[in-house]
mmCIF file of C-alpha atoms in Angstrom:
data_model
loop_
_atom_site.group_PDB
_atom_site.id
_atom_site.type_symbol
_atom_site.label_atom_id
_atom_site.label_comp_id
_atom_site.label_asym_id
_atom_site.label_seq_id
_atom_site.Cartn_x
_atom_site.Cartn_y
_atom_site.Cartn_z
ATOM 1 C CA MET A 1 15.567 25.174 2.392
ATOM 2 C CA GLU A 2 16.287 26.212 6.366
ATOM 3 C CA TYR A 3 12.904 27.762 6.750
ATOM 4 C CA GLN A 4 10.941 24.380 5.297
ATOM 5 C CA TYR A 5 13.186 21.836 7.451
ATOM 6 C CA LEU A 6 12.176 23.676 10.666
ATOM 7 C CA ILE A 7 8.492 23.801 9.555
ATOM 8 C CA VAL A 8 8.730 19.920 8.628
ATOM 9 C CA LYS A 9 10.779 19.250 11.728
ATOM 10 C CA TRP A 10 8.098 20.719 13.861
ATOM 11 C CA VAL A 11 5.743 19.428 12.135
ATOM 12 C CA HIS A 12 7.652 16.059 12.441
ATOM 13 C CA ILE A 13 8.104 16.134 16.323
ATOM 14 C CA LEU A 14 4.229 17.964 17.073
ATOM 15 C CA SER A 15 2.886 14.684 15.592
ATOM 16 C CA SER A 16 5.009 12.585 17.098
ATOM 17 C CA THR A 17 4.097 14.342 20.396
ATOM 18 C CA VAL A 18 0.451 13.809 19.646
ATOM 19 C CA LEU A 19 1.132 10.037 19.020
ATOM 20 C CA PHE A 20 3.027 9.348 21.591
ATOM 21 C CA GLY A 21 0.876 11.166 24.490
ATOM 22 C CA THR A 22 -2.283 9.925 22.740
ATOM 23 C CA GLY A 23 -1.487 6.684 23.284
ATOM 24 C CA ILE A 24 -0.062 6.976 26.396
ATOM 25 C CA GLY A 25 -3.675 9.082 27.723
ATOM 26 C CA SER A 26 -5.508 6.116 26.153
ATOM 27 C CA ALA A 27 -4.000 3.663 27.713
ATOM 28 C CA PHE A 28 -3.937 4.898 30.946
ATOM 29 C CA TYR A 29 -7.793 5.721 30.551
ATOM 30 C CA LEU A 30 -8.857 2.623 29.321
ATOM 31 C CA LEU A 31 -6.512 0.547 31.820
ATOM 32 C CA ARG A 32 -8.364 2.787 34.585
ATOM 33 C CA ALA A 33 -12.159 2.530 33.616
ATOM 34 C CA SER A 34 -11.491 -0.743 33.137
ATOM 35 C CA LEU A 35 -10.251 -1.655 36.208
ATOM 36 C CA GLU A 36 -13.628 0.112 37.905
ATOM 37 C CA ARG A 37 -15.017 -3.241 36.890
ATOM 38 C CA ASP A 38 -17.937 -1.099 35.961
ATOM 39 C CA PRO A 39 -19.495 -1.825 32.345
ATOM 40 C CA LEU A 40 -21.043 2.266 32.195
ATOM 41 C CA VAL A 41 -17.326 3.324 32.716
ATOM 42 C CA ALA A 42 -15.407 1.232 30.666
ATOM 43 C CA ALA A 43 -18.820 1.918 28.076
ATOM 44 C CA SER A 44 -17.903 5.272 27.784
ATOM 45 C CA VAL A 45 -14.158 5.837 28.620
ATOM 46 C CA THR A 46 -13.683 2.994 25.561
ATOM 47 C CA ARG A 47 -16.032 5.264 22.913
ATOM 48 C CA SER A 48 -13.893 8.027 23.874
ATOM 49 C CA VAL A 49 -10.643 6.032 23.385
ATOM 50 C CA VAL A 50 -11.936 4.660 19.830
ATOM 51 C CA VAL A 51 -12.441 8.097 18.459
ATOM 52 C CA GLY A 52 -9.659 9.769 20.228
ATOM 53 C CA ASP A 53 -7.284 6.659 18.556
ATOM 54 C CA TRP A 54 -9.261 7.470 15.220
ATOM 55 C CA LEU A 55 -8.982 11.391 15.362
ATOM 56 C CA PHE A 56 -5.436 11.253 16.950
ATOM 57 C CA THR A 57 -2.794 8.252 16.355
ATOM 58 C CA GLY A 58 -4.593 7.578 13.011
ATOM 59 C CA THR A 59 -3.379 10.739 11.661
ATOM 60 C CA THR A 60 -0.657 10.877 13.153
ATOM 61 C CA VAL A 61 0.227 7.540 11.977
ATOM 62 C CA VAL A 62 0.016 8.889 8.872
ATOM 63 C CA LEU A 63 1.670 11.953 9.114
ATOM 64 C CA GLN A 64 5.250 10.387 11.037
ATOM 65 C CA PRO A 65 6.580 8.592 7.966
ATOM 66 C CA LEU A 66 5.683 11.698 5.189
ATOM 67 C CA THR A 67 7.798 14.203 7.767
ATOM 68 C CA GLY A 68 10.299 11.796 8.483
ATOM 69 C CA PHE A 69 11.410 10.862 5.406
ATOM 70 C CA TRP A 70 11.122 14.226 3.819
ATOM 71 C CA LEU A 71 12.957 15.215 6.761
ATOM 72 C CA THR A 72 16.250 12.823 5.121
ATOM 73 C CA ALA A 73 15.288 14.760 1.960
ATOM 74 C CA LEU A 74 15.519 18.035 3.554
ATOM 75 C CA ALA A 75 18.593 17.201 5.701
ATOM 76 C CA ASP A 76 20.222 14.682 2.318
ATOM 77 C CA VAL A 77 20.324 12.340 5.716
ATOM 78 C CA PRO A 78 20.906 8.393 3.776
ATOM 79 C CA LEU A 79 18.310 5.979 4.249
ATOM 80 C CA ASP A 80 20.559 3.185 5.337
ATOM 81 C CA SER A 81 21.511 5.655 8.086
ATOM 82 C CA ARG A 82 21.801 3.155 10.868
ATOM 83 C CA TRP A 83 19.847 4.673 13.386
ATOM 84 C CA ILE A 84 16.905 5.414 10.765
ATOM 85 C CA ALA A 85 16.560 1.615 9.767
ATOM 86 C CA TRP A 86 16.341 0.522 13.514
ATOM 87 C CA SER A 87 13.327 3.630 13.620
ATOM 88 C CA LEU A 88 11.736 2.444 10.959
ATOM 89 C CA VAL A 89 11.811 -1.357 12.352
ATOM 90 C CA LEU A 90 10.748 -0.035 15.080
ATOM 91 C CA TYR A 91 7.758 2.082 13.510
ATOM 92 C CA VAL A 92 6.320 -1.010 11.318
ATOM 93 C CA LEU A 93 6.951 -2.842 15.026
ATOM 94 C CA ALA A 94 4.537 -0.392 17.025
ATOM 95 C CA VAL A 95 2.035 0.140 14.225
ATOM 96 C CA ALA A 96 1.696 -3.469 13.698
ATOM 97 C CA CYS A 97 0.506 -4.204 17.604
ATOM 98 C CA TRP A 98 -1.651 -0.752 17.361
ATOM 99 C CA LEU A 99 -3.696 -2.363 13.943
ATOM 100 C CA PRO A 100 -5.048 -4.833 16.095
ATOM 101 C CA VAL A 101 -5.169 -2.793 19.026
ATOM 102 C CA VAL A 102 -7.863 -0.423 17.511
ATOM 103 C CA VAL A 103 -9.988 -3.593 15.942
ATOM 104 C CA ILE A 104 -9.826 -4.548 20.312
ATOM 105 C CA GLN A 105 -10.777 -1.387 21.620
ATOM 106 C CA ILE A 106 -13.854 -1.245 19.052
ATOM 107 C CA ARG A 107 -15.011 -4.478 20.476
ATOM 108 C CA LEU A 108 -14.110 -3.677 23.837
ATOM 109 C CA ARG A 109 -16.775 -0.915 23.249
ATOM 110 C CA ASP A 110 -18.605 -3.163 21.792
ATOM 111 C CA VAL A 111 -18.510 -5.502 25.463
ATOM 112 C CA ALA A 112 -18.761 -2.985 27.806
ATOM 113 C CA VAL A 113 -21.338 -1.151 26.208
ATOM 114 C CA GLU A 114 -23.724 -4.285 25.586
ATOM 115 C CA ALA A 115 -23.108 -4.709 29.536
ATOM 116 C CA ALA A 116 -24.350 -1.952 29.882
ATOM 117 C CA GLU A 117 -27.463 -1.954 28.121
ATOM 118 C CA ASN A 118 -28.303 -5.049 29.910
ATOM 119 C CA ALA A 119 -27.643 -3.139 33.340
ATOM 120 C CA ARG A 120 -24.689 -5.803 34.023
ATOM 121 C CA PRO A 121 -22.877 -5.158 37.706
ATOM 122 C CA LEU A 122 -19.603 -5.898 36.259
ATOM 123 C CA LEU A 123 -17.529 -6.343 32.946
ATOM 124 C CA PRO A 124 -18.151 -9.774 31.650
ATOM 125 C CA PRO A 125 -15.044 -12.296 31.080
ATOM 126 C CA ARG A 126 -14.994 -12.042 27.253
ATOM 127 C CA TYR A 127 -13.978 -8.107 28.075
ATOM 128 C CA TRP A 128 -11.251 -9.143 30.098
ATOM 129 C CA ARG A 129 -10.152 -11.838 27.328
ATOM 130 C CA LEU A 130 -10.112 -8.800 24.705
ATOM 131 C CA PHE A 131 -8.000 -6.636 27.437
ATOM 132 C CA ARG A 132 -5.255 -8.811 27.924
ATOM 133 C CA VAL A 133 -4.752 -8.860 24.136
ATOM 134 C CA TRP A 134 -4.409 -5.375 24.155
ATOM 135 C CA PHE A 135 -2.524 -5.049 27.202
ATOM 136 C CA ALA A 136 0.291 -6.973 25.608
ATOM 137 C CA LEU A 137 0.422 -5.423 21.887
ATOM 138 C CA GLY A 138 0.435 -2.291 23.978
ATOM 139 C CA VAL A 139 3.696 -2.973 25.904
ATOM 140 C CA PRO A 140 5.567 -3.957 22.737
ATOM 141 C CA ALA A 141 4.465 -0.652 20.786
ATOM 142 C CA PHE A 142 5.502 1.603 23.880
ATOM 143 C CA LEU A 143 8.674 0.465 24.177
ATOM 144 C CA ALA A 144 8.788 0.814 20.033
ATOM 145 C CA PHE A 145 8.244 4.114 20.555
ATOM 146 C CA VAL A 146 10.294 4.920 23.322
ATOM 147 C CA GLY A 147 12.944 3.076 20.889
ATOM 148 C CA ILE A 148 12.315 5.943 18.666
ATOM 149 C CA PHE A 149 12.535 9.065 20.235
ATOM 150 C CA TYR A 150 15.916 7.751 22.009
ATOM 151 C CA LEU A 151 17.155 6.754 18.120
ATOM 152 C CA MET A 152 15.344 10.707 17.010
ATOM 153 C CA VAL A 153 17.253 12.775 19.202
ATOM 154 C CA ALA A 154 20.730 10.789 20.442
ATOM 155 C CA LYS A 155 21.135 9.311 16.272
ATOM 156 C CA PRO A 156 23.693 6.677 18.333
ATOM 157 C CA ILE A 157 24.125 4.300 14.991
#
């Protein structure tokens, strides 16, 4: 039983690290590419961000609750523990922000690709409208994940 718990805990921690790291990395590269204002750069980077988000974030978004619930069962931790309840609330908030972000990233990619194909020197206004929404959704998602990490480690409540 202890061996199973350690394996599930390791998968949970590794997947949370991949989830958070991919989010931070994607945000950093998309932000940097966007600030270049060059459609070719933005098109290239947003293509990679979309793929990475689906590949890494998509799988870990599913793994996190599965391994989390499995850990609570193995450790006999009640699901109504306040730190777990708050972790779930924050997780739902983060995922609720992430789902539209994925759609926005696809649209950002498409706008950047179109601008690059038409040899536009700068990203168009539509790109920046989408970018502002993408950024605004990223802030609460980031803060929610920071809060979840704190709750997982400290279990304060």
